[in-house]
Coordinates of C-alpha atoms in Angstrom, one line a residue:
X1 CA 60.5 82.4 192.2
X2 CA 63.8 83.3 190.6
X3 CA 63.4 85.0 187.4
X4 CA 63.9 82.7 184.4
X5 CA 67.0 83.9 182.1
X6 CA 66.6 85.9 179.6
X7 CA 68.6 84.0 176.8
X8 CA 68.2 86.8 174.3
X9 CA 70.7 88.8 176.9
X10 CA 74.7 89.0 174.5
X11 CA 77.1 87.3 176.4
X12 CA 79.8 90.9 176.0
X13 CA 79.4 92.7 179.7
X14 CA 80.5 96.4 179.6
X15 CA 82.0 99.4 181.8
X16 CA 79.9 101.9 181.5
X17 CA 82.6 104.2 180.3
X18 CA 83.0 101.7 177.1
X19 CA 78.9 102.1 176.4
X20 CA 79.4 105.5 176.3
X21 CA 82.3 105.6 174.0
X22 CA 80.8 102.9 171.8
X23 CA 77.2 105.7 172.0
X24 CA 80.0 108.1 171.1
X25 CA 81.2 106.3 168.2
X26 CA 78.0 105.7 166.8
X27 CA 77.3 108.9 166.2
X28 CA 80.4 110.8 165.2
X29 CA 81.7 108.3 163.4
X30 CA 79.0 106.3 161.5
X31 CA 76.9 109.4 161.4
X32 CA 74.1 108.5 163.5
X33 CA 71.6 111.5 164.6
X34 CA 72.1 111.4 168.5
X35 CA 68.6 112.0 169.2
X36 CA 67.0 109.8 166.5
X37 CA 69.4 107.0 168.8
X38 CA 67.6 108.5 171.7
X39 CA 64.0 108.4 170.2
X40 CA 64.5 104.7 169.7
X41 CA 65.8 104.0 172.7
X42 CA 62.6 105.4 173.9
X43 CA 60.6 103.7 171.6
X44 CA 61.9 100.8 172.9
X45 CA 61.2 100.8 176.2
X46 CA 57.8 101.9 175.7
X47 CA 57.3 98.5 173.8
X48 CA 58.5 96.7 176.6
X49 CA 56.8 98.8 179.2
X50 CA 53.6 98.3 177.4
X51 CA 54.4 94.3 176.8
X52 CA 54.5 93.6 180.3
X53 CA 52.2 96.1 182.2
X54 CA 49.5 96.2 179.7
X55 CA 46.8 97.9 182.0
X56 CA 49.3 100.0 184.2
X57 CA 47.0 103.3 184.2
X58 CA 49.0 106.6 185.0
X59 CA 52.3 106.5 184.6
X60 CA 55.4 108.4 186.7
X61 CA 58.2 109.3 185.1
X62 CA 60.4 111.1 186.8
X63 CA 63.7 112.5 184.8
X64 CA 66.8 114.1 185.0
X65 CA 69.7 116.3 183.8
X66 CA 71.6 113.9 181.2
X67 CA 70.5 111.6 178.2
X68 CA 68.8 109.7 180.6
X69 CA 66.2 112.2 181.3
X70 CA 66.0 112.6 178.3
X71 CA 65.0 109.1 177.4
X72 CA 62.3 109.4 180.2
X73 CA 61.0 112.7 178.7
X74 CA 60.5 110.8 175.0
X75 CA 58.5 107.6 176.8
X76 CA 56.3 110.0 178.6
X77 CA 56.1 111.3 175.0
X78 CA 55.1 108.1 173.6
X79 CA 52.6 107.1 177.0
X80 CA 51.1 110.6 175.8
X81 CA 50.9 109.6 172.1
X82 CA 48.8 106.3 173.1
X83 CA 46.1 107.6 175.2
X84 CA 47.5 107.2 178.6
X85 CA 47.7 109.0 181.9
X86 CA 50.9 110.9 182.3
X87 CA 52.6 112.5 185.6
X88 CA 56.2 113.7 184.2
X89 CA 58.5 114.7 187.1
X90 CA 61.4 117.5 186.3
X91 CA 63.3 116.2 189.1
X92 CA 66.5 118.2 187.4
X93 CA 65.4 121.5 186.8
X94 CA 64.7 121.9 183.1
X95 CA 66.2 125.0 182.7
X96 CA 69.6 123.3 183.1
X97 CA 68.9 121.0 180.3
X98 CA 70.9 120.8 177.0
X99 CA 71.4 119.0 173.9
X100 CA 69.4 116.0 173.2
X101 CA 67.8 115.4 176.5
X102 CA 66.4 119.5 176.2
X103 CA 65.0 118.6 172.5
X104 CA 63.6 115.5 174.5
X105 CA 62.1 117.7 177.5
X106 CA 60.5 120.2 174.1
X107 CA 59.2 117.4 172.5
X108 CA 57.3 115.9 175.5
X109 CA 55.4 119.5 175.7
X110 CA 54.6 119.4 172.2
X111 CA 52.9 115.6 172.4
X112 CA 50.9 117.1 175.0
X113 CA 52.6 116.3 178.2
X114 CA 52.2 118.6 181.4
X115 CA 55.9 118.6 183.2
X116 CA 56.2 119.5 186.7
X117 CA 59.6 121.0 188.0
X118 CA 60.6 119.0 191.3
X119 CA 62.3 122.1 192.2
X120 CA 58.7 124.3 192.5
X121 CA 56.9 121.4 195.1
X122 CA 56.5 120.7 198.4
X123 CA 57.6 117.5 200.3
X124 CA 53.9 116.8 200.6
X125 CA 52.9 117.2 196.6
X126 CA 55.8 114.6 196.0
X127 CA 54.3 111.9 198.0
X128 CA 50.6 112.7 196.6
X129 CA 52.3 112.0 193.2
X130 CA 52.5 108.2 193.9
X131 CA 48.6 107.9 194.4
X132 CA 47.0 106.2 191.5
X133 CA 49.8 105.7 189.6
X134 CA 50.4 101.8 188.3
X135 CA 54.4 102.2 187.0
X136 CA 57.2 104.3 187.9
X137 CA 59.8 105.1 185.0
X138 CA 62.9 105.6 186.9
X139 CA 65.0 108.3 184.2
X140 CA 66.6 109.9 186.8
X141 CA 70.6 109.5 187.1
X142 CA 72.2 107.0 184.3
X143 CA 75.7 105.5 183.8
X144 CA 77.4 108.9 183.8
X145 CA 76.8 109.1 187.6
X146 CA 78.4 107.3 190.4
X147 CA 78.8 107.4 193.9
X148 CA 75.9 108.2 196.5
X149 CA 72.9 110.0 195.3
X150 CA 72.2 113.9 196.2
X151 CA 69.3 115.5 197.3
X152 CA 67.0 115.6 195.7
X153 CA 67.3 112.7 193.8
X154 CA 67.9 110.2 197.2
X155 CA 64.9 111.5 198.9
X156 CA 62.9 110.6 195.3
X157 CA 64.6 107.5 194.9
X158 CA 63.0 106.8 198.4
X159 CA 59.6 107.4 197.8
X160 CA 59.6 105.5 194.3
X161 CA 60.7 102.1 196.9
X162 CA 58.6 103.0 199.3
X163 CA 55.3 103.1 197.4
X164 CA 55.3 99.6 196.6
X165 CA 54.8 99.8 192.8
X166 CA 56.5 98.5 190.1
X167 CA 59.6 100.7 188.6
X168 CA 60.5 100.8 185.2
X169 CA 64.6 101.4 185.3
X170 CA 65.7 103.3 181.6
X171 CA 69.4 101.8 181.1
X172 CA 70.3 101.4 184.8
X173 CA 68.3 101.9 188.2
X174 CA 69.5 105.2 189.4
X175 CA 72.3 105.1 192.4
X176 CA 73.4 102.1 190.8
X177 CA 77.2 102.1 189.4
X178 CA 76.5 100.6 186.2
X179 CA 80.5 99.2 186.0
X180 CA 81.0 97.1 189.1
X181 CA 76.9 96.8 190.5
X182 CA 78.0 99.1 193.6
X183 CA 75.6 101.3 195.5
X184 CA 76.7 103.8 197.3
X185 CA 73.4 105.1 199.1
X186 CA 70.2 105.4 198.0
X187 CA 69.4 103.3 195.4
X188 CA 66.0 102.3 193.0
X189 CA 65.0 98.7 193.4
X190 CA 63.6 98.2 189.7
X191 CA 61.1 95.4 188.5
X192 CA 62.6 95.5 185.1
X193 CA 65.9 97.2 183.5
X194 CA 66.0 98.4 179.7
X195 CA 68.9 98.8 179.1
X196 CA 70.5 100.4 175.7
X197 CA 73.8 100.0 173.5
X198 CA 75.7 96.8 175.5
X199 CA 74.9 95.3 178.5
X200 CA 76.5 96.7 181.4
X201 CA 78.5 94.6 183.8
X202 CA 77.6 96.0 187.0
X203 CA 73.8 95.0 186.0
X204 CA 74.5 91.5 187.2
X205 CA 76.9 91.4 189.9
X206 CA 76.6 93.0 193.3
X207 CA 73.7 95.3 194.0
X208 CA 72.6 95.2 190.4
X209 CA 71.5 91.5 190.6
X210 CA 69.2 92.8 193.6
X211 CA 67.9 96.3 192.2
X212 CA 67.8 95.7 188.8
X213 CA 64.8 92.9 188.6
X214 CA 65.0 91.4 184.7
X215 CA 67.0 92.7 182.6
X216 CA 66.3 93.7 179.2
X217 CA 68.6 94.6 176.3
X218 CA 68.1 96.7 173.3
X219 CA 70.8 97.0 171.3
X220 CA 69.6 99.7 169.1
X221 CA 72.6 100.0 167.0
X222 CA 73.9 97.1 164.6
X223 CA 76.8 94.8 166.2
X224 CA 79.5 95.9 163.2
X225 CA 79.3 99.6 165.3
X226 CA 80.4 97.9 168.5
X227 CA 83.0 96.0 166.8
X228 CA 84.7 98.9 165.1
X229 CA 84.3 101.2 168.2
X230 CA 87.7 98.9 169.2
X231 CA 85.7 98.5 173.0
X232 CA 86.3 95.2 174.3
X233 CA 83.8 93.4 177.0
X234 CA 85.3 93.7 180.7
X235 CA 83.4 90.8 181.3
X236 CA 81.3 87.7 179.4
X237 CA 78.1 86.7 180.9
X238 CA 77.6 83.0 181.7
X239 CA 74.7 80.9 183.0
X240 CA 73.4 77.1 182.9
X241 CA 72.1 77.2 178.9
X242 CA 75.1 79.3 177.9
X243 CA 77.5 76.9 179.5
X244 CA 76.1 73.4 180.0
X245 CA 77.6 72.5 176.3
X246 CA 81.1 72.1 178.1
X247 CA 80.0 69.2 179.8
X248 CA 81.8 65.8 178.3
X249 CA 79.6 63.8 176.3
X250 CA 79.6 60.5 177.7
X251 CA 80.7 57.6 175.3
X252 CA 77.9 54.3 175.3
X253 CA 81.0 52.0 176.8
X254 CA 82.0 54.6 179.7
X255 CA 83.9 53.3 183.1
X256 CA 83.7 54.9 186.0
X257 CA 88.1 55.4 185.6
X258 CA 87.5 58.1 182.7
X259 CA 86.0 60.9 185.5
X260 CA 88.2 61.5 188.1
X261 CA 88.5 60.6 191.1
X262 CA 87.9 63.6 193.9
X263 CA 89.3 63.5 197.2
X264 CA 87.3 65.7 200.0
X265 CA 89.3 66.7 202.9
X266 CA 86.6 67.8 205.5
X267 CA 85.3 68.2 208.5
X268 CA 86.6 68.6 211.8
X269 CA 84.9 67.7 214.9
X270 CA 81.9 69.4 215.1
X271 CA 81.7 70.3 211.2
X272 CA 80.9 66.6 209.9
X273 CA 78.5 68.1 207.5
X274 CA 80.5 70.1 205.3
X275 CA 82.3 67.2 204.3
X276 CA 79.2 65.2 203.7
X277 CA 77.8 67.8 201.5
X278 CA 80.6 67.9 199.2
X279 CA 81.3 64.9 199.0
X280 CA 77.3 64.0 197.8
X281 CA 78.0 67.2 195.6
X282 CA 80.8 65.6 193.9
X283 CA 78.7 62.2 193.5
X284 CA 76.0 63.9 192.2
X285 CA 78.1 66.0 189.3
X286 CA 79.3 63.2 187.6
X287 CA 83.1 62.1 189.2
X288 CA 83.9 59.1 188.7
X289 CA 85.3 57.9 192.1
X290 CA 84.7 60.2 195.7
X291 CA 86.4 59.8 199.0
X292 CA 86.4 61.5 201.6
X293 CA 88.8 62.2 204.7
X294 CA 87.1 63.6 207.7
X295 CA 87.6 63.0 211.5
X296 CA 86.9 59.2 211.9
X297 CA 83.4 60.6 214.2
X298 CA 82.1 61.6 211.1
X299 CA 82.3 58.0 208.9
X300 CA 79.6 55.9 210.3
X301 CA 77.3 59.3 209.0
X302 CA 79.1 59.8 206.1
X303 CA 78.2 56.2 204.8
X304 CA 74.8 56.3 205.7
X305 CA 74.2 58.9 204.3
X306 CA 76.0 58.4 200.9
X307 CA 77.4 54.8 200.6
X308 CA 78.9 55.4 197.5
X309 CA 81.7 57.7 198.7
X310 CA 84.6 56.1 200.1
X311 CA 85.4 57.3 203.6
X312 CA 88.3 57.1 205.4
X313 CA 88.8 58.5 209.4
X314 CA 92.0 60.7 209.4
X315 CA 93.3 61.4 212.6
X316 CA 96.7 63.4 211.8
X317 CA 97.8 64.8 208.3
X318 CA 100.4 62.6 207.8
X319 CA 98.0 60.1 207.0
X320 CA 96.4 61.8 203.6
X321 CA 99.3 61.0 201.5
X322 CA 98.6 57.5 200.7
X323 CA 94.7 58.8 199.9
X324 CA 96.1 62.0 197.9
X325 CA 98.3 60.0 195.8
X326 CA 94.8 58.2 194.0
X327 CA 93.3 61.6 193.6
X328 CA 92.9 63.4 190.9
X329 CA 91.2 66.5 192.1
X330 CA 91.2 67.3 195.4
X331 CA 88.5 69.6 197.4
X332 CA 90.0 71.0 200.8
X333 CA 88.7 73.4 203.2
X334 CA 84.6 72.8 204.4
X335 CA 84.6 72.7 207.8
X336 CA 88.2 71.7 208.3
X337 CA 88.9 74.4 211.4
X338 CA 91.5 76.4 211.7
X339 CA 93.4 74.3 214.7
X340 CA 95.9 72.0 214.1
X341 CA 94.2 69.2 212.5
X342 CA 93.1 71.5 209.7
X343 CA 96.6 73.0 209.5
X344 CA 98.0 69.4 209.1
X345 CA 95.4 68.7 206.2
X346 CA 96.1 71.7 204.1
X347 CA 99.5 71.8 204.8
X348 CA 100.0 67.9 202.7
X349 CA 97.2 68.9 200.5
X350 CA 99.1 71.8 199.0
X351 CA 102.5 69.7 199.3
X352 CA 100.9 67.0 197.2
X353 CA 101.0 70.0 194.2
X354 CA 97.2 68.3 192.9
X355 CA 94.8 70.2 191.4
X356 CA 92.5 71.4 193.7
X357 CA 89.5 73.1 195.1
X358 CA 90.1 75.4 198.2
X359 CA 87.4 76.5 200.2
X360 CA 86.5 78.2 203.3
X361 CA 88.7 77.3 206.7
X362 CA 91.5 76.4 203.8
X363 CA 91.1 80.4 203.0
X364 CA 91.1 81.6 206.4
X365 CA 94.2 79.6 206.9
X366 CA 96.1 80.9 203.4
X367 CA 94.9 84.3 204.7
X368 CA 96.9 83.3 207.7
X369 CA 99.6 82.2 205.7
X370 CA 99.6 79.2 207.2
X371 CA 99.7 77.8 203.3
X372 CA 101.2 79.1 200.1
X373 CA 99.5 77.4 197.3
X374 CA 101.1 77.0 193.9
X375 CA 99.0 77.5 190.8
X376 CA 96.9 74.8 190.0
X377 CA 93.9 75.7 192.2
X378 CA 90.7 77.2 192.4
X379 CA 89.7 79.4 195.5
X380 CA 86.6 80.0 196.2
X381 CA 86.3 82.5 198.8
X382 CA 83.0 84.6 199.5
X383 CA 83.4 88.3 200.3
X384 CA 83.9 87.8 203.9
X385 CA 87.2 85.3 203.2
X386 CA 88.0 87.2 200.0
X387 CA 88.2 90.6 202.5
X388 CA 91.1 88.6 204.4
X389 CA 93.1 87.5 201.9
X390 CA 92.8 91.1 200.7
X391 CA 93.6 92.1 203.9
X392 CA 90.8 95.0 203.3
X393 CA 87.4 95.6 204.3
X394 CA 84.4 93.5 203.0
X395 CA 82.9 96.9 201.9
X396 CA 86.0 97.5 199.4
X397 CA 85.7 93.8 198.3
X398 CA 81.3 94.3 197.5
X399 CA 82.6 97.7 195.6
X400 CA 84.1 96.6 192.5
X401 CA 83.8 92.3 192.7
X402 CA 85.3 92.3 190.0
X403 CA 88.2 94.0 190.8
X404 CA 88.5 92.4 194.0
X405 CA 88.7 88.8 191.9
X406 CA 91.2 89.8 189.7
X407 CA 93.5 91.1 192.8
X408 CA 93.0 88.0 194.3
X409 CA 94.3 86.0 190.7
X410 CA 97.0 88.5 190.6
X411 CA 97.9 87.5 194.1
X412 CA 97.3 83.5 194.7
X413 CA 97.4 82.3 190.8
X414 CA 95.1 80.0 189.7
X415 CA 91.1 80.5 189.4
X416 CA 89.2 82.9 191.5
X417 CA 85.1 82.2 192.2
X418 CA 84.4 85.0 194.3
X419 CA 80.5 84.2 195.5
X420 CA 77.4 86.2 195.9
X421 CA 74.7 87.3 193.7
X422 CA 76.4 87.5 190.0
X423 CA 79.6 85.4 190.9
X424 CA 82.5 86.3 189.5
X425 CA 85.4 84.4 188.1
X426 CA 88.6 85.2 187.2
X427 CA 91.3 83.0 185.2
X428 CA 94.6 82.8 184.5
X429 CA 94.2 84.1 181.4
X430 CA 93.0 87.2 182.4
X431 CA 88.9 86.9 181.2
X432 CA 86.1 87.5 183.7
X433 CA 83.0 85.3 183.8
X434 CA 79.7 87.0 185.6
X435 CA 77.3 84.2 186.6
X436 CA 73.9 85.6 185.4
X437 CA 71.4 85.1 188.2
X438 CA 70.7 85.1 192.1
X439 CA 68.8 83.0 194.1
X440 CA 67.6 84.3 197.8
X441 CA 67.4 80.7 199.4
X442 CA 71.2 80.1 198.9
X443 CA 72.1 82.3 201.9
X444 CA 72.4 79.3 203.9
X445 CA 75.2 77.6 205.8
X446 CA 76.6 74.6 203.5
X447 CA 75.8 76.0 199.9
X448 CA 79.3 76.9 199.6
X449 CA 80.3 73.2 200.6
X450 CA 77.7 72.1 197.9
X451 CA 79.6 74.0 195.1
X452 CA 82.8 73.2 196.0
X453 CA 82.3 69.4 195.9
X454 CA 80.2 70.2 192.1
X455 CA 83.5 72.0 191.1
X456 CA 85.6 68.9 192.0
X457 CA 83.8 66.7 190.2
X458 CA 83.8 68.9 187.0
X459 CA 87.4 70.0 186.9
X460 CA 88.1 65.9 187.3
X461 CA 85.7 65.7 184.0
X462 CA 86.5 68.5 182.4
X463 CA 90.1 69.4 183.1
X464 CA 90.3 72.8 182.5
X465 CA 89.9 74.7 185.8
X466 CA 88.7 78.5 184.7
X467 CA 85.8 76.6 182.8
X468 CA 84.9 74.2 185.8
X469 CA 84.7 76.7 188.3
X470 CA 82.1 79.0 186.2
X471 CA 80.4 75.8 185.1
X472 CA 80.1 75.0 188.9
X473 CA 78.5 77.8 189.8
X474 CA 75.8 78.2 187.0
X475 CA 74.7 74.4 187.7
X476 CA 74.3 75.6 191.5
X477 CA 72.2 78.2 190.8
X478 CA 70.6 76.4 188.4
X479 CA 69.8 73.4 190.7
X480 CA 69.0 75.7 193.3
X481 CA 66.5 77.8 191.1
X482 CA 65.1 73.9 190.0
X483 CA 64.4 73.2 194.0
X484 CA 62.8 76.6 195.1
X485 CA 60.2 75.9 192.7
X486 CA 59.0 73.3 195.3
X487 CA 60.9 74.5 198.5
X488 CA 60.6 78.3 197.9
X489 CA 63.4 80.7 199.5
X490 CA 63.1 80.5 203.3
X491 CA 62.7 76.6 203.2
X492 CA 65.9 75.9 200.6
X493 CA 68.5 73.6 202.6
X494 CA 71.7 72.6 200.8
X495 CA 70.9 69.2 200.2
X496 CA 67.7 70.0 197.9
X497 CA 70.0 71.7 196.2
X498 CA 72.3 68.4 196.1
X499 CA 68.6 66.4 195.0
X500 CA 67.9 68.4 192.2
X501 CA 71.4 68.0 190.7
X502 CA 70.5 65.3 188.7
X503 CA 67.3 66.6 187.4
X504 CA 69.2 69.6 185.7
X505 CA 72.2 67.6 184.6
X506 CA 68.7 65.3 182.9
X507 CA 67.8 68.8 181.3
X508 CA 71.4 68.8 179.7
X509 CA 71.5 65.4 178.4
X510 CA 67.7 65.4 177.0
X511 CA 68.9 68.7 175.1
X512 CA 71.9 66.9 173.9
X513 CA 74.7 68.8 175.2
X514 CA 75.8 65.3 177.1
X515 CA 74.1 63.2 175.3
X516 CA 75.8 59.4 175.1
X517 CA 78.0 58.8 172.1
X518 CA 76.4 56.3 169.5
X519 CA 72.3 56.5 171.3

């Protein structure tokens, strides 16, 4: 099951290069001892390590050149200081060590713990090290390196995830860019993350939601040094607790006029679903009044299946205006095609200049430039869609997500939700929200439709777009998250997701975020 959130985790998400300068700060500026910072940094790992794999046995660590070596040199200390089996890997040679991570290595051998040099073994003596072990520390390459792992580092990076035990990450799993969650090559797939001085953006989005298991932060220094370092967060960190208190409380004598109404313009022939699936999303989140506008196939289904949305069979485009001119919010884009019927729909809805949600063939066609939206929308594009209205590679988009969302803001306007594990938005303002989380059972055809009707009905509630679209997405993964418990991964369809809306909405209320006014 998805690993509950950690709400202990700051909301500030750094680059790396900002950690370091803030580690920098620390030290020259308020005068604290580099390696006493390093010692508790060890120190603190070791308390988690021994927290949650209290009967581990023999540990691994394997460490490297920088500080971050030297942060796995001081836990094997520790492990050594406690009673417990130690293997310590050099993978760096020691020899090339300096400054705090070679008093780290020189402490180690004083505690008593036996280092090996990578450097001096045999293919064959690496792979017996993995026998009888419980816990790899992975201290091998921190936020100071990027791009692919060398040799010999990749080939040890593959034998820690191909011994199937659990890995202990020290500030970030090595081969993982720490700043925008890329990996170039070989990187370590971690069951837990400690990670030291301010959480690090690329820990959440990208790769690092996959490699980087739960996270865990330990600040180590006191918040007044990271505010008068001057750093500022590239990024906040958002999920369902952190961001359900935006919902609207709900008065005692509430009418169904005060929540929007959202208009879903979907499906074509053939794609009757994607319509349906907003459209129940949008029900289920709250709006106040749904219709939708789909091929006239598609609404004997679509009020069977939800009879509270009002349907309506459009045949050509020029017969939304009448419907567009009720909404509020409009969602445009699941299933719509990219023919001439879905050219005619977008074409009005971006003419009717209403606030909006695009989403997927409404994408491909701005990609086209078959549409040029004014400001007042929200894309939602996943990498794939976000690499055409880039005109660039998906690869360059999954590099730096972040990047990629502001350069799609910079170039459409409005809100960008680019999806995928840790989903980014970017506003108008110029702040970047990382959705804390991922959830294995989403990669399924019609999620996508499922959030895009939940961000309708929000922005209709809520009326602030930036905020909608990164409250939309937490509640999807929270939802989601709430139905694997019962469904699991491989069984999740988008319509358990859809079923369990209300139950986590429920969760809000109960808490009192949206609790009604005068009960």
């Amino acid at each position: 099951m998805p690993l509950p959130a950690d709400h202990s985790l700051s909301d500030a998400l750094f680059s790396a290069d900002a950690v370091r300068r803030i580690d920098r700060y620390v030290i020259d500026q308020q005068g604290v001892d580099g390696f006493e910072l390093m010692q508790s940094a060890a120190h603190a790992a070791f308390r988690r390590l021994v927290r949650h794999w209290p009967d581990c046995g023999t540990l691994l660590v394997l460490c490297g050149a920088g500080n971050n070596g030297g942060d796995g040199y001081l836990v094997a200390a520790n492990a050594r200081r406690h009673g417990m089996n130690v293997c310590c890997v050099a993978v760096a040679p020691t020899a090339k060590l300096s400054g705090d991570a070679r008093k780290a290595w020189q402490k180690a051998l004083a505690d008593g713990v036996t280092v090996q040099e990578l450097s001096a073994t045999s293919e064959a003596d690496r792979e017996t090290w993995f026998s009888g072990v419980g816990l790899v520390v992975d201290a091998m390459l921190g936020t100071g390196v990027t791009g692919a792992p060398r040799e010999p580092v990749a080939r040890m990076i593959s034998l820690c995830n191909g011994s199937g035990l659990p890995i202990l990450a020290l500030d970030v799993p090595s081969g993982l860019d720490a700043s925008t969650g890329a990996a170039e090559g070989e990187v370590i797939a971690a069951a837990m993350t400690v990670t030291f001085i301010g959480l690090k953006a690329g820990l959440f989005t990208g790769q690092g939601a996959r490699v980087c298991g739960e996270v865990v932060f330990e600040p180590l220094v006191a918040e007044d040094g990271v505010a008068q370092s001057g750093e500022s967060p590239v990024a906040l960190r958002r999920d369902w607790p952190s961001c359900r208190g935006w919902l609207p409380r709900r008065a005692a004598n509430a009418h169904k006029g005060g929540f929007g109404h959202v208009l879903v313009v979907a499906g074509e022939r053939g794609f009757g679903g994607a319509g349906l699936l907003a459209a129940e999303a949008a029900s289920r989140s709250g709006a106040g009044l749904v219709s939708l506008a789909t091929r006239p196939e598609h609404v004997t289904a679509a009020l069977c299946r939800c009879p509270s949305v009002m349907v309506h069979g459009i045949i050509h485009g020029s017969e939304l205006p009448p419907l567009l001119e009720s909404a509020s919010v409009v969602v445009c884009g699941p299933g719509i095609g990219r023919g001439a019927w879905g050219q005619q729909v977008l074409q009005q809805v971006v003419n009717s200049k209403k606030v909006r949600v695009l989403d997927a063939d409404a994408l491909n066609l701005l990609s086209s430039r078959v549409a040029v939206p004014a400001d007042n929308h929200i894309l939602t594009p996943h990498p794939g869609e976000a690499a055409r209205l880039l005109n660039c590679p998906v690869a360059e988009v999954e590099a730096d997500r972040m990047a990629a969302a502001r350069r799609l803001q910079a170039l459409f306007g409005g809100t960008v939700l680019l999806k995928g594990a840790g989903t980014v938005v970017a506003s108008e303002s110029g702040q970047v929200d990382i959705i804390s989380g991922s959830n294995p059972g989403m990669a399924t055809g019609g999620m996508g439709d499922v959030l895009s009707g939940i961000i309708g009905a929000l922005v209709a509630q809520i009326e602030d777009p930036a905020r909608a679209a990164t409250l939309g997405a937490a509640v999807h993964l929270a939802a989601a998250n709430l139905a694997s418990e019962k469904k699991g991964f491989m069984g999740l369809i988008p319509t358990d997701v859809i079923d369990a809306l209300p139950r986590v909405y429920r969760a809000s209320e109960r808490a009192g975020a949206a609790a009604p006014e005068g009960v």
